[in-house]
Coordinates of C-alpha atoms in Angstrom, one line a residue:
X94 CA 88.7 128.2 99.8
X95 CA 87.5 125.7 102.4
X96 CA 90.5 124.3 104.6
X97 CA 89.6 120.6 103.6
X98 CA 90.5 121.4 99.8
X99 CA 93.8 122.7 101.4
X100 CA 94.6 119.4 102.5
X101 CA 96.1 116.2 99.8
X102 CA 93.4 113.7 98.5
X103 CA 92.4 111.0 101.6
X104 CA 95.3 108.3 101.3
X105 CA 97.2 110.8 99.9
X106 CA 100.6 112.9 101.1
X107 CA 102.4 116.4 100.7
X108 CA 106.2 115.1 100.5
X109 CA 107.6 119.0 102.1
X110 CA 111.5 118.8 102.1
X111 CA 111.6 117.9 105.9
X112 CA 110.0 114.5 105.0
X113 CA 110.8 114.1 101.4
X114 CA 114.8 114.5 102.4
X115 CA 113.6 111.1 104.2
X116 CA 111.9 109.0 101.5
X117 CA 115.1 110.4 99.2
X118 CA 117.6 108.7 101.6
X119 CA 115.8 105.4 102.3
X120 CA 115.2 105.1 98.5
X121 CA 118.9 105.8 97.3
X122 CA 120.1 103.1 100.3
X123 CA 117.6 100.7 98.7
X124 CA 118.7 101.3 95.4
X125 CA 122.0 101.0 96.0
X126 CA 121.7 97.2 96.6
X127 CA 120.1 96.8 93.7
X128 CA 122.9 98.6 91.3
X129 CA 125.2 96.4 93.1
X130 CA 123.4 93.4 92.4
X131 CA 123.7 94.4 88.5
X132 CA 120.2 95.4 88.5
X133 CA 119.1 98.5 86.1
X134 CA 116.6 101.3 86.4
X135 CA 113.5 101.1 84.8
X136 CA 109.9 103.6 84.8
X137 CA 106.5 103.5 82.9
X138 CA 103.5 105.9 83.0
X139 CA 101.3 106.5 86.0
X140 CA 98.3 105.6 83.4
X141 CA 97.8 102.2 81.6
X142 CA 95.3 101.1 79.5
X143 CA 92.8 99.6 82.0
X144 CA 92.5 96.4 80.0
X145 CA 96.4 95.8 80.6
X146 CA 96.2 96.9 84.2
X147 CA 93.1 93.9 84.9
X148 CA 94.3 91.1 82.9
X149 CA 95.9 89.6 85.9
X150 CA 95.1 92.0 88.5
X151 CA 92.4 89.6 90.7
X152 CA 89.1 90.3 91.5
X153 CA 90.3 92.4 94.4
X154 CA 93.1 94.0 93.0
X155 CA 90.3 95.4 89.9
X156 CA 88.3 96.9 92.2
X157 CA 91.2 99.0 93.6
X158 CA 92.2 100.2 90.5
X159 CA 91.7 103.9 90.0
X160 CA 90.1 104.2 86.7
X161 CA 89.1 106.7 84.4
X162 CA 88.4 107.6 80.4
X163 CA 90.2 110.3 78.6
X164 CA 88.8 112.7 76.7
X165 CA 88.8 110.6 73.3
X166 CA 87.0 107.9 75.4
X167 CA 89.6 105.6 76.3
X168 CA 89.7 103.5 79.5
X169 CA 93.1 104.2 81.6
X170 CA 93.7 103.6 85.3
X171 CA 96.4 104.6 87.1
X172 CA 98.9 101.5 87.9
X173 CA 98.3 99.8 90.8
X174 CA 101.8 98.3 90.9
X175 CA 105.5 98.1 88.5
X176 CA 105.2 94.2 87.9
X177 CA 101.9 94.5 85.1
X178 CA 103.7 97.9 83.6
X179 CA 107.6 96.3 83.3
X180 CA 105.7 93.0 81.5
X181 CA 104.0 95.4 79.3
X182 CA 107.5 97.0 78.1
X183 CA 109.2 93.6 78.2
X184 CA 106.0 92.1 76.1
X185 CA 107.6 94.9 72.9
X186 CA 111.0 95.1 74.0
X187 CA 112.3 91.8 72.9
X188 CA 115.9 92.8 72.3
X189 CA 117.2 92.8 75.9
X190 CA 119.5 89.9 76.8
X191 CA 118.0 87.5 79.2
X192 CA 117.6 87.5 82.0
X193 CA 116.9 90.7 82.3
X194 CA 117.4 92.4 85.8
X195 CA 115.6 95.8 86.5
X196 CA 114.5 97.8 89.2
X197 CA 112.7 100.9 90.5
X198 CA 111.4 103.4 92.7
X199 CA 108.1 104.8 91.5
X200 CA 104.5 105.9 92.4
X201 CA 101.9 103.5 92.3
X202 CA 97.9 103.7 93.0
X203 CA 95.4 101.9 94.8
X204 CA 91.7 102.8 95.8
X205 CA 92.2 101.3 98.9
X206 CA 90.3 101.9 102.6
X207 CA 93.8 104.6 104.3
X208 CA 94.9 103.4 107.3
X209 CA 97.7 103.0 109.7
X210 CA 100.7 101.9 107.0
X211 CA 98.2 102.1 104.1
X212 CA 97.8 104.7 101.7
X213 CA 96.2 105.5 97.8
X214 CA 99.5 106.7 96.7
X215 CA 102.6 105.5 97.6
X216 CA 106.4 104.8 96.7
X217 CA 107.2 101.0 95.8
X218 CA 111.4 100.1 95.7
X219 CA 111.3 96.9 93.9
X220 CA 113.0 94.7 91.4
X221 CA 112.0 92.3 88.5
X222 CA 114.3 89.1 87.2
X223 CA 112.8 88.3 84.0
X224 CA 114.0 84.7 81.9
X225 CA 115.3 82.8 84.1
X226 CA 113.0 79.6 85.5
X227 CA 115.9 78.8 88.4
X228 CA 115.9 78.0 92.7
X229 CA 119.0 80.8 92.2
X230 CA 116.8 83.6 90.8
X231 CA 114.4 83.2 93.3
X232 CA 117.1 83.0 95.8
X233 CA 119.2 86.1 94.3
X234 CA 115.8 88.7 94.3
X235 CA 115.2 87.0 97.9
X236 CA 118.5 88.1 99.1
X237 CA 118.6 91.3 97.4
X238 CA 115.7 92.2 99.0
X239 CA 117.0 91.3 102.8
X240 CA 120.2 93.0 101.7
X241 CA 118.7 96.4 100.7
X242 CA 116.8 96.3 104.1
X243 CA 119.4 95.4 106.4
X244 CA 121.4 98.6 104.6
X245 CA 118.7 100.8 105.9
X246 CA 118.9 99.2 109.2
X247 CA 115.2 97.7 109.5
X248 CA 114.9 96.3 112.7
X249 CA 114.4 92.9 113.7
X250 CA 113.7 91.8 109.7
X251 CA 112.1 88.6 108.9
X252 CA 111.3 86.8 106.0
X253 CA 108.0 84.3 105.2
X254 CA 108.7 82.3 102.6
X255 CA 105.8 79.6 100.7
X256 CA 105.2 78.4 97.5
X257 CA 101.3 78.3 95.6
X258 CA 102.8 74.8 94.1
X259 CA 102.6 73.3 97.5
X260 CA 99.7 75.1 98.3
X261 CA 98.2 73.1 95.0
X262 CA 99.3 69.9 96.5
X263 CA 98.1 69.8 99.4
X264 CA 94.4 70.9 98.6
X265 CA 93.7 68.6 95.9
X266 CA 95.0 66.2 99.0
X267 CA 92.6 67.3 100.9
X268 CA 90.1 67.3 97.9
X269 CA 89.7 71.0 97.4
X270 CA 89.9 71.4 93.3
X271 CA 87.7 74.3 92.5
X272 CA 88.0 77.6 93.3
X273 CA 91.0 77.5 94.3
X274 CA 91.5 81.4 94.0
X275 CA 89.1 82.7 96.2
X276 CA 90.7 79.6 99.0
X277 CA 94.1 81.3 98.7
X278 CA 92.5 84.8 99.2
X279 CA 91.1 83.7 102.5
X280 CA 94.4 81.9 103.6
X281 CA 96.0 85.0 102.5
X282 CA 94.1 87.3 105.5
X283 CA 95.6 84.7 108.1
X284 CA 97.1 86.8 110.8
X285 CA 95.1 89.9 109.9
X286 CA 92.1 88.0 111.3
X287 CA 91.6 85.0 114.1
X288 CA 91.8 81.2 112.5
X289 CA 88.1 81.2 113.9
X290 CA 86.9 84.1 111.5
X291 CA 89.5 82.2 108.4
X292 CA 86.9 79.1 109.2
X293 CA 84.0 80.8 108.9
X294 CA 85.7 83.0 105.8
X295 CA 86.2 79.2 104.0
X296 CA 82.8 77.6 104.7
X297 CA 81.7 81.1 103.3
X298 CA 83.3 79.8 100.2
X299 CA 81.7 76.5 100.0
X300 CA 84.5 74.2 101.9
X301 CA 83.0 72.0 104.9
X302 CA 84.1 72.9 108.2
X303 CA 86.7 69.9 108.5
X304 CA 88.2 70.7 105.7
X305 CA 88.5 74.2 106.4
X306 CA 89.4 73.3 109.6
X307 CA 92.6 70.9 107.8
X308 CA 93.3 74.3 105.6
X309 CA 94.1 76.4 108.7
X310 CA 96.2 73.9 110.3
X311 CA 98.2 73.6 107.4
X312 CA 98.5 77.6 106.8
X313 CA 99.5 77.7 110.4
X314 CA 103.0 75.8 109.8
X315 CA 105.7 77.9 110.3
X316 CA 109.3 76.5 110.6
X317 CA 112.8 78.1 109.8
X318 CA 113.9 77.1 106.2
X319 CA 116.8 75.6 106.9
X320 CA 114.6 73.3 108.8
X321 CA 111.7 72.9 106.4
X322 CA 112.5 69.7 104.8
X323 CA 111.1 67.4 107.6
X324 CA 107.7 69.7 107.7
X325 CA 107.0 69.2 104.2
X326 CA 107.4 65.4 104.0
X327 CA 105.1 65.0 106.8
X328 CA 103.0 67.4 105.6
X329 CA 103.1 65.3 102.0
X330 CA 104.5 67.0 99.8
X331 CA 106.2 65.7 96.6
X332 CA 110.1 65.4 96.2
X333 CA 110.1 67.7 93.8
X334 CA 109.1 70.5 95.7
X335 CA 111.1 69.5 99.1
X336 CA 114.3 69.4 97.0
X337 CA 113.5 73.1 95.6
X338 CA 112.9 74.4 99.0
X339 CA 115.7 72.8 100.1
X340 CA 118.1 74.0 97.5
X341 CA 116.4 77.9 98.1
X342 CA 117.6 76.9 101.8
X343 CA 121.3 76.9 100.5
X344 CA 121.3 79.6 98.2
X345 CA 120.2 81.6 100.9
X346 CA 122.7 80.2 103.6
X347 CA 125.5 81.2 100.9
X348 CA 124.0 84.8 100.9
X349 CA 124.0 85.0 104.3
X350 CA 120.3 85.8 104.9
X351 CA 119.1 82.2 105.4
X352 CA 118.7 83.0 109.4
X353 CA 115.8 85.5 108.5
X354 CA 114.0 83.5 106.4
X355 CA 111.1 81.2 107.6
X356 CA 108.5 78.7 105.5
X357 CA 105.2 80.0 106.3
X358 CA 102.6 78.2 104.7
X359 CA 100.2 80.9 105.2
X360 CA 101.7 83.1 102.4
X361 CA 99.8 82.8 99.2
X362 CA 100.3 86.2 98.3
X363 CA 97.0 88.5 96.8
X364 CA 97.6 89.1 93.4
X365 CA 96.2 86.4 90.7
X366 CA 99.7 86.7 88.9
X367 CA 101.9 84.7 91.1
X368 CA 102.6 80.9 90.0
X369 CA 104.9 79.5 92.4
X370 CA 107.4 80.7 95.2
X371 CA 105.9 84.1 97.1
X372 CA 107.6 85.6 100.4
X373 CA 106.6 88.5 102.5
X374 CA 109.5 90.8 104.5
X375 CA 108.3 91.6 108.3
X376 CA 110.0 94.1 110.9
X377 CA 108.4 93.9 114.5
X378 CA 108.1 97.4 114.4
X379 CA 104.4 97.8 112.7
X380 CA 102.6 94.8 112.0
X381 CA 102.1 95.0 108.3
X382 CA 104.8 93.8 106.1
X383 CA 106.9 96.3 104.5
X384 CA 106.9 94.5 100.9
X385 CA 106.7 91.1 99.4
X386 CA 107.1 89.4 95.7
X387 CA 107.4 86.0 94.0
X388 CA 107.8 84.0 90.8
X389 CA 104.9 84.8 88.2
X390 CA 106.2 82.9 85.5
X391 CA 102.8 83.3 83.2
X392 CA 102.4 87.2 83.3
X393 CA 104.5 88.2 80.3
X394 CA 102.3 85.8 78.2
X395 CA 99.2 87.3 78.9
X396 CA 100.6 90.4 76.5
X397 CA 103.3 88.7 74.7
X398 CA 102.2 85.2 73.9
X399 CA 105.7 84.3 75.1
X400 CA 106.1 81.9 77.6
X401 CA 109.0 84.0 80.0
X402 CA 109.7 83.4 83.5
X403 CA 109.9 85.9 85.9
X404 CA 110.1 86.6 90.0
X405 CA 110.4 90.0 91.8
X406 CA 109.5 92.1 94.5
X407 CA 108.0 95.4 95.9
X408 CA 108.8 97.0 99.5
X409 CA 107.1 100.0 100.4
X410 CA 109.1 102.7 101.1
X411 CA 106.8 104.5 103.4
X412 CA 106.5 101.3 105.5
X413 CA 110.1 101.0 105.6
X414 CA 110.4 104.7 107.3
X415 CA 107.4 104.6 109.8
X416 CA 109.3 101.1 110.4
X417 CA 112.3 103.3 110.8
X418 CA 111.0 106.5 112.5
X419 CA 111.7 109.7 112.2
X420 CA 114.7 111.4 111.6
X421 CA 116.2 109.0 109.1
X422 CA 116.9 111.7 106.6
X423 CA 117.3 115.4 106.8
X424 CA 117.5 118.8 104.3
X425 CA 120.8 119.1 103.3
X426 CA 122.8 122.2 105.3
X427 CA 123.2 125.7 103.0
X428 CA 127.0 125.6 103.0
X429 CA 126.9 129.4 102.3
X430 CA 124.7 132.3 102.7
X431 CA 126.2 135.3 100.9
X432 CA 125.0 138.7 102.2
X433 CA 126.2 141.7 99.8
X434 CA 125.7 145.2 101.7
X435 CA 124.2 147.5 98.9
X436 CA 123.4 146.5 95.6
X437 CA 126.9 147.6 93.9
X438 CA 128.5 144.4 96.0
X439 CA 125.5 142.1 94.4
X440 CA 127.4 141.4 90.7
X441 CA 130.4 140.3 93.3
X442 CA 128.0 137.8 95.4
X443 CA 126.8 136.2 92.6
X444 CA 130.6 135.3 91.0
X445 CA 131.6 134.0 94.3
X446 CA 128.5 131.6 94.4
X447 CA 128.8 131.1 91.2
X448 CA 132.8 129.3 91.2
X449 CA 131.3 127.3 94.6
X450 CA 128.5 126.0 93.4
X451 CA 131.0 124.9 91.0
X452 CA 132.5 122.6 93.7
X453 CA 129.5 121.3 94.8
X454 CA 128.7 123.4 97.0
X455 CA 124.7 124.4 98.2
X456 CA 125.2 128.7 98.2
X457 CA 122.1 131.2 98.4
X458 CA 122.5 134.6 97.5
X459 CA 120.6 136.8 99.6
X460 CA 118.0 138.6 96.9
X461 CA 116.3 141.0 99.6
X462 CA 116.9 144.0 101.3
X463 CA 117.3 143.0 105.2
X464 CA 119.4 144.2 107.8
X465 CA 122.5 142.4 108.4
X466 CA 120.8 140.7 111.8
X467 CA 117.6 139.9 109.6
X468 CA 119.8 137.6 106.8
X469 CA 122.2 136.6 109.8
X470 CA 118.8 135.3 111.6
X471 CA 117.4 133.6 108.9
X472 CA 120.6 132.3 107.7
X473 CA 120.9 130.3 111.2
X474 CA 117.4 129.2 111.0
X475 CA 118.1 127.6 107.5
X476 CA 120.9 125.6 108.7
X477 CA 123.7 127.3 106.9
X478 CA 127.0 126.6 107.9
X479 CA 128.8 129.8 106.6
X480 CA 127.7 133.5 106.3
X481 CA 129.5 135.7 103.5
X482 CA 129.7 139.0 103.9
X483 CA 130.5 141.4 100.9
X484 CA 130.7 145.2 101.3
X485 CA 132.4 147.9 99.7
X486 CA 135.5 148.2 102.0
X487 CA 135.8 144.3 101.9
X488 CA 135.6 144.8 97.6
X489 CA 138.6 147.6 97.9
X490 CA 140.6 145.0 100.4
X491 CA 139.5 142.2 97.9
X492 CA 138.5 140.2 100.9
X493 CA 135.0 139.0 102.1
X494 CA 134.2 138.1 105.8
X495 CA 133.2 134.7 106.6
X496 CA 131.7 134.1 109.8
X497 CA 131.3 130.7 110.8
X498 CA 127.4 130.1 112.0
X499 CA 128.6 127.1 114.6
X500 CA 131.2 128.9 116.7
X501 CA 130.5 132.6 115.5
X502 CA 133.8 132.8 114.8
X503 CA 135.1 135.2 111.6
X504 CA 137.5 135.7 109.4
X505 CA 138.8 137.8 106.3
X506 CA 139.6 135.3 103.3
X507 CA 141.1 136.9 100.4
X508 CA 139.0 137.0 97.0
X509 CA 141.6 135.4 94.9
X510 CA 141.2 132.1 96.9
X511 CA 137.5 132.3 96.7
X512 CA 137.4 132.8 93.1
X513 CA 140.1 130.1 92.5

């Protein structure tokens, strides 16, 4: 076979135990903030119905969408994100009390161009708050979301915080009130391309250059929330809006996260689905961010009917850990290796790995026939911590040998204490 079917799809990964140890610690960190938080865990297929999947996908979104028909004919794709498959359950599964707080770590799919920080398939940790229209939602999956990053220790973590309702306001006040869509899109590449290229991106779009040019200088506003109020008035923005953001700027003070968070009017956030506050989460370690969310208060009624509010978020773990480096996680150390001399000493290796495995214990049973220096080598190059010996003169004493793979050190520990 050729060696480039040997490697994963492109965009794709092998997770081999030295790097999926990794992705297994930052995940159960992440999730840990969200069990405290009250927050349960929640997983759908990899495939959809591709009609559910582009209902509120976007234009861009769609075309990233790996999609494919079964063998009766159906249309499926695989799910390009949690939000669309969670509304989807929620849409049937009307008995759960409201609001309803879930979260999960899961694979998601995107036909996307692989890059540095970009990938086809990839783990999302995220959460979704679903019935409840309120500033303190918003601001308790905003906080949860700092909070489960700063317990993985993501350095220097910063948080850009808009809202597409101001975004609204201020371009039908600059007389922008069609195609709105496609103006947010643009606005949404600020920073991944110059304000020059965003100008030329909006005139592309059918905007004249002033206003264009108006459009950039208000995406470029950037202000710490806490100080945000003052911005927006001059800006123009109704009191409506200024006392939400101003009331998101307390709720986030009592967390304790306010300081990381920032109003950045150039976050519109991709997907069609969001309706109101969006944020991005930033480490100046790679310049992508590592996840993002928002409120998308009419997604659930695109399959239920139902007017239901909702806000969450997604971070991407493997962001998170090139963010982190290396060495974040590791295989977890054999505790024992159990070596019996001659096959009448193997029923006895097994019992003894049998009762500590019982106490939680990782044990291997050596199932070959190498010399005592062969297991003793590989046993060190495993990581185990202990090496059992069992032989027939440690059977009569009804003692095994434990040598100790850190100092070499051994010692003769009676059977009856092993066994108990």
């Amino acid at each position: 076979m050729e060696d480039w079917l040997l490697q994963p799809p492109r965009g794709m990964n092998d997770w081999t135990p030295d790097k999926y140890y990794s992705l297994i610690t930052v995940a159960s960190r992440l999730s840990k903030v969200a069990e405290s938080f009250g927050y349960s865990a929640i997983e759908t297929p990899a495939l959809e119905h591709f009609e559910v999947l582009k209902a509120k996908a976007g234009e861009d979104v769609i075309n990233e969408i790996y999609y494919l028909k079964d063998k009766a004919g159906r249309e499926l794709g695989l799910r390009f994100d949690m939000t669309v498959p969670v509304a989807r359950v929620l849409s049937y599964r009307r008995d759960f009390p409201r609001p309803i707080r879930l979260y999960y770590v899961s694979k998601v799919w995107r036909y996307d161009e692989p890059q540095f920080g970009r990938f086809r398939e990839f783990y999302q940790f995220g959460v979704e708050h679903v019935g409840s229209p309120t500033v303190q939602s918003d601001a308790e999956v905003l906080a949860l979301a700092v909070k489960s990053l700063e317990l993985v220790n993501l350095p220097q973590l910063t948080v850009k915080v808009s809202d597409r309702r101001i975004m609204d306001q201020l371009l039908s006040k600059i007389n922008i009130n069609t195609a709105r869509e496609p103006v947010l899109r643009v606005l949404d590449k600020r920073g991944k391309v110059t304000d020059d290229e965003l100008i030329k991106l909006l005139i592309k779009e059918g905007i004249d250059k002033a206003r264009a040019e108006s459009l950039v200088a208000i995406a470029s506003t950037r202000v710490p929330i806490v100080d945000s109020v003052r911005e927006l008035r001059e800006l123009g923005v109704g009191d409506n809006l200024i006392n939400y953001v101003e009331s998101l700027a307390n709720a986030l003070t009592d967390y304790g996260v306010a300081n990381r968070v920032y109003l950045d009017l150039s976050i519109v956030r991709g997907l069609d689905y969001y309706t109101g506050f969006v944020f991005e989460l930033y480490t100046d370690k790679i310049k992508l961010a590592v996840g993002g969310g928002g409120r998308y208060d009419e997604l659930l009624k695109v399959y239920s009917g139902e007017d239901v509010p909702a806000v969450g978020f997604a971070i991407g773990i493997e962001r998170v850990m090139l963010a982190l480096g290396e060495g974040q996680g590791s295989i977890p150390p054999v505790d024992y290796y159990i070596y019996p001399m001659e096959g009448s000493c193997y029923g006895m290796a097994v019992r003894i790995a049998e009762k500590l495995r019982e106490g939680g214990l990782r044990v291997i049973v050596d199932v070959g026939k190498p010399s005592l220096r062969s297991a003793l080598e590989y046993a060190a190059r495993i990581k185990a911590r202990k090496f059992i010996i069992i032989g027939r003169r440690e059977i009569e004493r009804s003692v095994v040998r434990v040598r100790d793979l850190e100092t070499w050190s051994e010692e003769d520990i009676p059977l009856s204490k092993i066994l108990k």
